[in-house]
PDB file of C-alpha atoms in Angstrom:
ATOM      1  CA  ASN A   1       0.000   0.000   0.000  1.00  0.00           C
ATOM      2  CA  ALA A   2       1.706   3.155  -1.213  1.00  0.00           C
ATOM      3  CA  GLY A   3       0.101   5.512   1.272  1.00  0.00           C
ATOM      4  CA  VAL A   4      -1.099   9.001   0.435  1.00  0.00           C
ATOM      5  CA  MET A   5       0.862  10.341  -2.512  1.00  0.00           C
ATOM      6  CA  GLN A   6       1.247  14.041  -3.088  1.00  0.00           C
ATOM      7  CA  ASN A   7       2.978  15.635  -6.011  1.00  0.00           C
ATOM      8  CA  PRO A   8       4.902  17.609  -6.682  1.00  0.00           C
ATOM      9  CA  ARG A   9       6.912  17.722  -3.427  1.00  0.00           C
ATOM     10  CA  HIS A  10       8.116  21.215  -4.259  1.00  0.00           C
ATOM     11  CA  LEU A  11       6.477  23.723  -6.550  1.00  0.00           C
ATOM     12  CA  VAL A  12       7.730  27.167  -7.481  1.00  0.00           C
ATOM     13  CA  ARG A  13       5.394  29.604  -9.177  1.00  0.00           C
ATOM     14  CA  ARG A  14       5.670  33.239 -10.149  1.00  0.00           C
ATOM     15  CA  ARG A  15       3.050  35.648  -8.920  1.00  0.00           C
ATOM     16  CA  GLY A  16      -0.034  35.437 -11.102  1.00  0.00           C
ATOM     17  CA  GLN A  17       0.523  31.861 -12.260  1.00  0.00           C
ATOM     18  CA  GLU A  18      -1.642  28.891 -11.382  1.00  0.00           C
ATOM     19  CA  ALA A  19      -0.618  26.152  -8.976  1.00  0.00           C
ATOM     20  CA  ARG A  20      -2.033  22.635  -9.146  1.00  0.00           C
ATOM     21  CA  LEU A  21      -1.403  20.285  -6.268  1.00  0.00           C
ATOM     22  CA  ARG A  22      -2.273  16.605  -6.585  1.00  0.00           C
ATOM     23  CA  CYS A  23      -3.204  14.053  -3.986  1.00  0.00           C
ATOM     24  CA  SER A  24      -3.817  10.351  -4.503  1.00  0.00           C
ATOM     25  CA  PRO A  25      -5.434   8.859  -1.395  1.00  0.00           C
ATOM     26  CA  MET A  26      -4.595   5.474   0.019  1.00  0.00           C
ATOM     27  CA  LYS A  27      -6.205   2.574  -1.758  1.00  0.00           C
ATOM     28  CA  GLY A  28      -9.699   2.099  -0.419  1.00  0.00           C
ATOM     29  CA  HIS A  29      -9.942   5.613   1.020  1.00  0.00           C
ATOM     30  CA  SER A  30     -12.777   7.715  -0.342  1.00  0.00           C
ATOM     31  CA  HIS A  31     -12.422  10.773   1.890  1.00  0.00           C
ATOM     32  CA  VAL A  32      -9.811  13.449   1.218  1.00  0.00           C
ATOM     33  CA  TYR A  33      -8.880  16.477   3.306  1.00  0.00           C
ATOM     34  CA  TRP A  34      -6.612  19.383   2.439  1.00  0.00           C
ATOM     35  CA  TYR A  35      -4.701  21.411   5.015  1.00  0.00           C
ATOM     36  CA  ARG A  36      -2.351  24.379   4.755  1.00  0.00           C
ATOM     37  CA  GLN A  37       0.575  24.773   7.097  1.00  0.00           C
ATOM     38  CA  LEU A  38       2.219  28.113   7.755  1.00  0.00           C
ATOM     39  CA  PRO A  39       5.086  28.608  10.224  1.00  0.00           C
ATOM     40  CA  GLU A  40       3.856  28.951  13.803  1.00  0.00           C
ATOM     41  CA  GLU A  41       0.237  28.615  12.706  1.00  0.00           C
ATOM     42  CA  GLY A  42      -0.159  24.866  12.664  1.00  0.00           C
ATOM     43  CA  LEU A  43      -2.372  23.123  10.154  1.00  0.00           C
ATOM     44  CA  LYS A  44      -5.417  24.952   8.944  1.00  0.00           C
ATOM     45  CA  PHE A  45      -8.261  22.921   7.516  1.00  0.00           C
ATOM     46  CA  MET A  46      -9.190  23.940   3.994  1.00  0.00           C
ATOM     47  CA  VAL A  47     -11.582  21.468   2.411  1.00  0.00           C
ATOM     48  CA  TYR A  48     -13.074  18.005   2.830  1.00  0.00           C
ATOM     49  CA  LEU A  49     -14.102  16.022  -0.233  1.00  0.00           C
ATOM     50  CA  GLN A  50     -15.569  12.688  -1.139  1.00  0.00           C
ATOM     51  CA  LYS A  51     -15.625  11.364  -4.676  1.00  0.00           C
ATOM     52  CA  GLU A  52     -17.304  14.014  -6.859  1.00  0.00           C
ATOM     53  CA  ASN A  53     -18.575  15.906  -3.814  1.00  0.00           C
ATOM     54  CA  ILE A  54     -17.341  18.777  -1.696  1.00  0.00           C
ATOM     55  CA  ILE A  55     -18.487  18.050   1.838  1.00  0.00           C
ATOM     56  CA  ASP A  56     -17.021  20.992   3.721  1.00  0.00           C
ATOM     57  CA  GLU A  57     -15.124  23.906   2.216  1.00  0.00           C
ATOM     58  CA  SER A  58     -15.434  26.241   5.166  1.00  0.00           C
ATOM     59  CA  GLY A  59     -11.657  26.687   5.343  1.00  0.00           C
ATOM     60  CA  MET A  60     -11.141  27.610   1.716  1.00  0.00           C
ATOM     61  CA  PRO A  61     -10.413  31.225   0.822  1.00  0.00           C
ATOM     62  CA  LYS A  62     -13.371  32.654  -1.070  1.00  0.00           C
ATOM     63  CA  GLU A  63     -11.392  33.532  -4.175  1.00  0.00           C
ATOM     64  CA  ARG A  64      -8.713  31.872  -6.311  1.00  0.00           C
ATOM     65  CA  PHE A  65      -8.831  28.504  -4.494  1.00  0.00           C
ATOM     66  CA  SER A  66     -10.768  25.454  -5.651  1.00  0.00           C
ATOM     67  CA  ALA A  67     -10.643  21.720  -5.064  1.00  0.00           C
ATOM     68  CA  GLU A  68     -12.019  18.642  -6.716  1.00  0.00           C
ATOM     69  CA  PHE A  69     -11.968  14.898  -6.247  1.00  0.00           C
ATOM     70  CA  PRO A  70     -13.209  13.322  -9.473  1.00  0.00           C
ATOM     71  CA  LYS A  71     -14.597   9.836  -9.863  1.00  0.00           C
ATOM     72  CA  GLU A  72     -11.321   8.807 -11.440  1.00  0.00           C
ATOM     73  CA  GLY A  73      -7.916  10.196 -10.649  1.00  0.00           C
ATOM     74  CA  PRO A  74      -6.382  12.218  -7.830  1.00  0.00           C
ATOM     75  CA  SER A  75      -7.800  15.071  -5.854  1.00  0.00           C
ATOM     76  CA  ILE A  76      -6.623  18.449  -7.123  1.00  0.00           C
ATOM     77  CA  LEU A  77      -6.175  21.651  -5.157  1.00  0.00           C
ATOM     78  CA  ARG A  78      -5.983  24.560  -7.570  1.00  0.00           C
ATOM     79  CA  ILE A  79      -4.763  28.035  -6.735  1.00  0.00           C
ATOM     80  CA  GLN A  80      -5.235  30.630  -9.437  1.00  0.00           C
ATOM     81  CA  GLN A  81      -3.220  33.847  -9.728  1.00  0.00           C
ATOM     82  CA  VAL A  82      -0.941  32.937  -6.875  1.00  0.00           C
ATOM     83  CA  VAL A  83       0.403  35.605  -4.529  1.00  0.00           C
ATOM     84  CA  ARG A  84       3.361  35.515  -2.143  1.00  0.00           C
ATOM     85  CA  GLY A  85       1.031  34.858   0.782  1.00  0.00           C
ATOM     86  CA  ASP A  86       0.064  31.516  -0.754  1.00  0.00           C
ATOM     87  CA  SER A  87       3.553  30.198  -0.052  1.00  0.00           C
ATOM     88  CA  ALA A  88       3.083  27.360   2.413  1.00  0.00           C
ATOM     89  CA  ALA A  89       3.125  23.610   2.812  1.00  0.00           C
ATOM     90  CA  TYR A  90      -0.083  21.975   1.659  1.00  0.00           C
ATOM     91  CA  PHE A  91      -0.937  18.598   3.106  1.00  0.00           C
ATOM     92  CA  CYS A  92      -3.480  16.094   1.961  1.00  0.00           C
ATOM     93  CA  ALA A  93      -4.933  13.364   4.167  1.00  0.00           C
ATOM     94  CA  SER A  94      -7.295  10.508   3.466  1.00  0.00           C
ATOM     95  CA  SER A  95      -9.502   8.192   5.468  1.00  0.00           C
ATOM     96  CA  PRO A  96     -11.691   5.234   4.568  1.00  0.00           C
ATOM     97  CA  LEU A  97     -14.815   6.238   6.405  1.00  0.00           C
ATOM     98  CA  ASP A  98     -15.300   9.535   8.152  1.00  0.00           C
ATOM     99  CA  GLY A  99     -17.669   8.189  10.711  1.00  0.00           C
ATOM    100  CA  ASP A 100     -15.132   5.663  11.923  1.00  0.00           C
ATOM    101  CA  ALA A 101     -12.413   7.558  13.744  1.00  0.00           C
ATOM    102  CA  ASN A 102     -10.565   4.321  14.467  1.00  0.00           C
ATOM    103  CA  TYR A 103      -8.689   4.934  11.263  1.00  0.00           C
ATOM    104  CA  GLY A 104      -7.836   8.566  11.888  1.00  0.00           C
ATOM    105  CA  TYR A 105      -6.252  10.221   8.897  1.00  0.00           C
ATOM    106  CA  THR A 106      -3.257   9.164   6.836  1.00  0.00           C
ATOM    107  CA  PHE A 107      -1.219  12.133   5.672  1.00  0.00           C
ATOM    108  CA  GLY A 108       0.893  12.644   2.608  1.00  0.00           C
ATOM    109  CA  SER A 109       4.343  14.235   2.721  1.00  0.00           C
ATOM    110  CA  GLY A 110       3.013  17.543   1.494  1.00  0.00           C
ATOM    111  CA  THR A 111       3.651  19.967  -1.348  1.00  0.00           C
ATOM    112  CA  ARG A 112       5.758  22.978  -0.533  1.00  0.00           C
ATOM    113  CA  LEU A 113       4.621  25.880  -2.651  1.00  0.00           C
ATOM    114  CA  THR A 114       6.906  28.855  -3.068  1.00  0.00           C
ATOM    115  CA  VAL A 115       5.637  31.917  -4.877  1.00  0.00           C
ATOM    116  CA  VAL A 116       8.355  34.201  -6.205  1.00  0.00           C
TER     117      VAL A 116
ATOM    118  CA  ALA B   1     -17.446  24.696  16.763  1.00  0.00           C
ATOM    119  CA  GLN B   2     -14.555  22.906  18.354  1.00  0.00           C
ATOM    120  CA  SER B   3     -11.073  24.297  18.930  1.00  0.00           C
ATOM    121  CA  VAL B   4      -7.709  23.161  20.249  1.00  0.00           C
ATOM    122  CA  THR B   5      -5.159  25.104  22.261  1.00  0.00           C
ATOM    123  CA  GLN B   6      -1.616  23.925  22.686  1.00  0.00           C
ATOM    124  CA  LEU B   7      -0.282  25.987  25.522  1.00  0.00           C
ATOM    125  CA  ASP B   8       3.414  25.794  24.696  1.00  0.00           C
ATOM    126  CA  SER B   9       4.844  26.603  21.288  1.00  0.00           C
ATOM    127  CA  GLN B  10       8.318  25.324  22.191  1.00  0.00           C
ATOM    128  CA  VAL B  11       9.508  22.876  24.833  1.00  0.00           C
ATOM    129  CA  PRO B  12      13.268  22.375  25.222  1.00  0.00           C
ATOM    130  CA  VAL B  13      14.374  19.433  27.361  1.00  0.00           C
ATOM    131  CA  PHE B  14      17.468  17.392  28.008  1.00  0.00           C
ATOM    132  CA  GLU B  15      17.727  13.774  26.970  1.00  0.00           C
ATOM    133  CA  GLU B  16      16.266  11.278  29.461  1.00  0.00           C
ATOM    134  CA  ALA B  17      14.218  13.997  31.178  1.00  0.00           C
ATOM    135  CA  PRO B  18      10.431  13.710  31.429  1.00  0.00           C
ATOM    136  CA  VAL B  19       8.245  15.909  29.260  1.00  0.00           C
ATOM    137  CA  GLU B  20       4.628  17.033  29.122  1.00  0.00           C
ATOM    138  CA  LEU B  21       3.076  18.742  26.123  1.00  0.00           C
ATOM    139  CA  ARG B  22      -0.170  20.404  27.048  1.00  0.00           C
ATOM    140  CA  CYS B  23      -3.371  20.401  25.050  1.00  0.00           C
ATOM    141  CA  ASN B  24      -6.803  21.780  25.882  1.00  0.00           C
ATOM    142  CA  TYR B  25      -9.859  21.576  23.706  1.00  0.00           C
ATOM    143  CA  SER B  26     -13.246  23.201  23.473  1.00  0.00           C
ATOM    144  CA  SER B  27     -16.360  21.523  22.135  1.00  0.00           C
ATOM    145  CA  SER B  28     -20.072  21.441  22.862  1.00  0.00           C
ATOM    146  CA  VAL B  29     -20.303  17.769  21.863  1.00  0.00           C
ATOM    147  CA  SER B  30     -18.274  14.642  22.498  1.00  0.00           C
ATOM    148  CA  VAL B  31     -15.050  14.509  20.542  1.00  0.00           C
ATOM    149  CA  TYR B  32     -12.278  12.173  19.556  1.00  0.00           C
ATOM    150  CA  LEU B  33      -8.761  13.332  20.450  1.00  0.00           C
ATOM    151  CA  PHE B  34      -5.479  12.711  18.697  1.00  0.00           C
ATOM    152  CA  TRP B  35      -1.791  13.481  18.888  1.00  0.00           C
ATOM    153  CA  TYR B  36       0.213  13.601  15.682  1.00  0.00           C
ATOM    154  CA  VAL B  37       3.968  13.980  15.257  1.00  0.00           C
ATOM    155  CA  GLN B  38       5.732  15.687  12.368  1.00  0.00           C
ATOM    156  CA  TYR B  39       9.424  15.206  11.695  1.00  0.00           C
ATOM    157  CA  PRO B  40      11.217  17.831   9.563  1.00  0.00           C
ATOM    158  CA  ASN B  41      10.048  17.971   5.949  1.00  0.00           C
ATOM    159  CA  GLN B  42       7.633  15.117   6.441  1.00  0.00           C
ATOM    160  CA  GLY B  43       3.908  14.664   6.772  1.00  0.00           C
ATOM    161  CA  LEU B  44       2.083  13.995  10.020  1.00  0.00           C
ATOM    162  CA  GLN B  45       2.057  10.598  11.640  1.00  0.00           C
ATOM    163  CA  LEU B  46      -0.550   9.462  14.128  1.00  0.00           C
ATOM    164  CA  LEU B  47       0.995   9.027  17.571  1.00  0.00           C
ATOM    165  CA  LEU B  48      -2.032   8.040  19.642  1.00  0.00           C
ATOM    166  CA  LYS B  49      -5.752   8.603  19.921  1.00  0.00           C
ATOM    167  CA  TYR B  50      -8.585   8.620  22.410  1.00  0.00           C
ATOM    168  CA  LEU B  51     -11.950   7.447  21.135  1.00  0.00           C
ATOM    169  CA  SER B  52     -13.669   6.046  24.225  1.00  0.00           C
ATOM    170  CA  GLY B  53     -13.045   3.741  27.173  1.00  0.00           C
ATOM    171  CA  SER B  54      -9.865   4.000  29.199  1.00  0.00           C
ATOM    172  CA  THR B  55      -8.819   7.615  29.554  1.00  0.00           C
ATOM    173  CA  LEU B  56      -5.117   6.736  29.406  1.00  0.00           C
ATOM    174  CA  VAL B  57      -3.829   5.860  25.962  1.00  0.00           C
ATOM    175  CA  GLU B  58      -0.335   4.829  24.997  1.00  0.00           C
ATOM    176  CA  SER B  59       1.821   4.797  21.887  1.00  0.00           C
ATOM    177  CA  ILE B  60       4.365   2.173  20.909  1.00  0.00           C
ATOM    178  CA  ASN B  61       7.317   4.500  21.512  1.00  0.00           C
ATOM    179  CA  GLY B  62       6.659   5.362  25.138  1.00  0.00           C
ATOM    180  CA  PHE B  63       4.342   8.364  24.868  1.00  0.00           C
ATOM    181  CA  GLU B  64       1.040   8.423  26.713  1.00  0.00           C
ATOM    182  CA  ALA B  65      -1.840  10.858  26.953  1.00  0.00           C
ATOM    183  CA  GLU B  66      -4.686  11.129  29.397  1.00  0.00           C
ATOM    184  CA  PHE B  67      -8.143  12.371  28.554  1.00  0.00           C
ATOM    185  CA  ASN B  68      -9.522  14.579  31.301  1.00  0.00           C
ATOM    186  CA  LYS B  69     -13.107  15.500  30.550  1.00  0.00           C
ATOM    187  CA  SER B  70     -13.582  17.864  33.478  1.00  0.00           C
ATOM    188  CA  GLN B  71     -10.517  19.878  32.503  1.00  0.00           C
ATOM    189  CA  THR B  72     -11.066  19.371  28.768  1.00  0.00           C
ATOM    190  CA  SER B  73      -7.432  18.365  28.411  1.00  0.00           C
ATOM    191  CA  PHE B  74      -5.443  15.715  26.588  1.00  0.00           C
ATOM    192  CA  HIS B  75      -1.837  16.257  27.670  1.00  0.00           C
ATOM    193  CA  LEU B  76       0.947  14.188  26.143  1.00  0.00           C
ATOM    194  CA  ARG B  77       3.674  12.801  28.385  1.00  0.00           C
ATOM    195  CA  LYS B  78       6.828  10.747  28.171  1.00  0.00           C
ATOM    196  CA  PRO B  79       8.856   9.788  31.258  1.00  0.00           C
ATOM    197  CA  SER B  80      12.232   9.818  29.475  1.00  0.00           C
ATOM    198  CA  VAL B  81      12.803  11.449  26.092  1.00  0.00           C
ATOM    199  CA  HIS B  82      15.376  10.637  23.425  1.00  0.00           C
ATOM    200  CA  ILE B  83      17.122  12.855  20.917  1.00  0.00           C
ATOM    201  CA  SER B  84      15.051  11.158  18.234  1.00  0.00           C
ATOM    202  CA  ASP B  85      11.846  12.510  19.811  1.00  0.00           C
ATOM    203  CA  THR B  86      12.762  15.973  18.543  1.00  0.00           C
ATOM    204  CA  ALA B  87       9.839  16.942  16.319  1.00  0.00           C
ATOM    205  CA  GLU B  88       6.698  19.018  16.191  1.00  0.00           C
ATOM    206  CA  TYR B  89       3.680  17.600  17.976  1.00  0.00           C
ATOM    207  CA  PHE B  90       0.103  18.444  17.109  1.00  0.00           C
ATOM    208  CA  CYS B  91      -2.970  17.864  19.210  1.00  0.00           C
ATOM    209  CA  ALA B  92      -6.202  17.464  17.253  1.00  0.00           C
ATOM    210  CA  VAL B  93      -9.914  17.091  17.904  1.00  0.00           C
ATOM    211  CA  LYS B  94     -12.587  15.546  15.757  1.00  0.00           C
ATOM    212  CA  VAL B  95     -16.349  15.368  15.739  1.00  0.00           C
ATOM    213  CA  PRO B  96     -17.754  12.651  13.441  1.00  0.00           C
ATOM    214  CA  GLY B  97     -18.794  14.126  10.127  1.00  0.00           C
ATOM    215  CA  THR B  98     -16.450  17.084  10.371  1.00  0.00           C
ATOM    216  CA  ALA B  99     -12.769  17.467   9.615  1.00  0.00           C
ATOM    217  CA  LEU B 100      -9.937  17.046  12.084  1.00  0.00           C
ATOM    218  CA  ILE B 101      -9.049  20.357  13.747  1.00  0.00           C
ATOM    219  CA  PHE B 102      -5.462  20.911  14.852  1.00  0.00           C
ATOM    220  CA  GLY B 103      -3.737  23.024  17.439  1.00  0.00           C
ATOM    221  CA  LYS B 104      -0.840  25.237  16.427  1.00  0.00           C
ATOM    222  CA  GLY B 105       1.727  22.646  17.418  1.00  0.00           C
ATOM    223  CA  THR B 106       4.473  22.314  20.005  1.00  0.00           C
ATOM    224  CA  THR B 107       8.095  21.987  18.979  1.00  0.00           C
ATOM    225  CA  LEU B 108       9.887  19.525  21.233  1.00  0.00           C
ATOM    226  CA  SER B 109      13.655  19.977  21.182  1.00  0.00           C
ATOM    227  CA  VAL B 110      15.687  17.308  22.953  1.00  0.00           C
ATOM    228  CA  SER B 111      19.342  18.000  23.548  1.00  0.00           C
ATOM    229  CA  SER B 112      22.147  15.975  25.107  1.00  0.00           C
TER     230      SER B 112
END
């Protein structure tokens, strides 16, 4: 079992470009969560998705950010027109069944986005 | 809505000393509680969790945490730390059907 795979590990974008971050959940996991980590701020919840559905996007900025988890393929976090303040580590986690906390979340190694 | 407060942002200790990382939570409903550990440039790994039952939970590497409902706390302890325990530790709370909410983290630095 390959675990949660995130790519790329490092991403550099110029201001105004688009950033696409990918997350493949563990095999058998149908719930995906995205978090953003800034120094000394911990992990901030962004969005919770199931296949083809956004369950909770209360942590997503209102503009420029979007997420999807299609029927086939990885979950994508998209940031349009990036700004320097978007520089952060973005982590994806997956779980098999949200109602069963016995499994907790399995985290990927993150994508470190740097906006120059 | 639930929230988590980790009272110490940094905890420096010497090797083989005991350590306690403090965590308090706030929630109007019953919650599950977790501690995760993050080593440099890596993702988070589950350290231990409290779901129900015994209020004292243990990890395989000597950490333990005790759920205290009256004080709404879930402090993490280890009687004797190693250099390899140096990492950032996150306390988290979860209500079924909602996402895991994390504290800001505590950096544990173990020196010889």
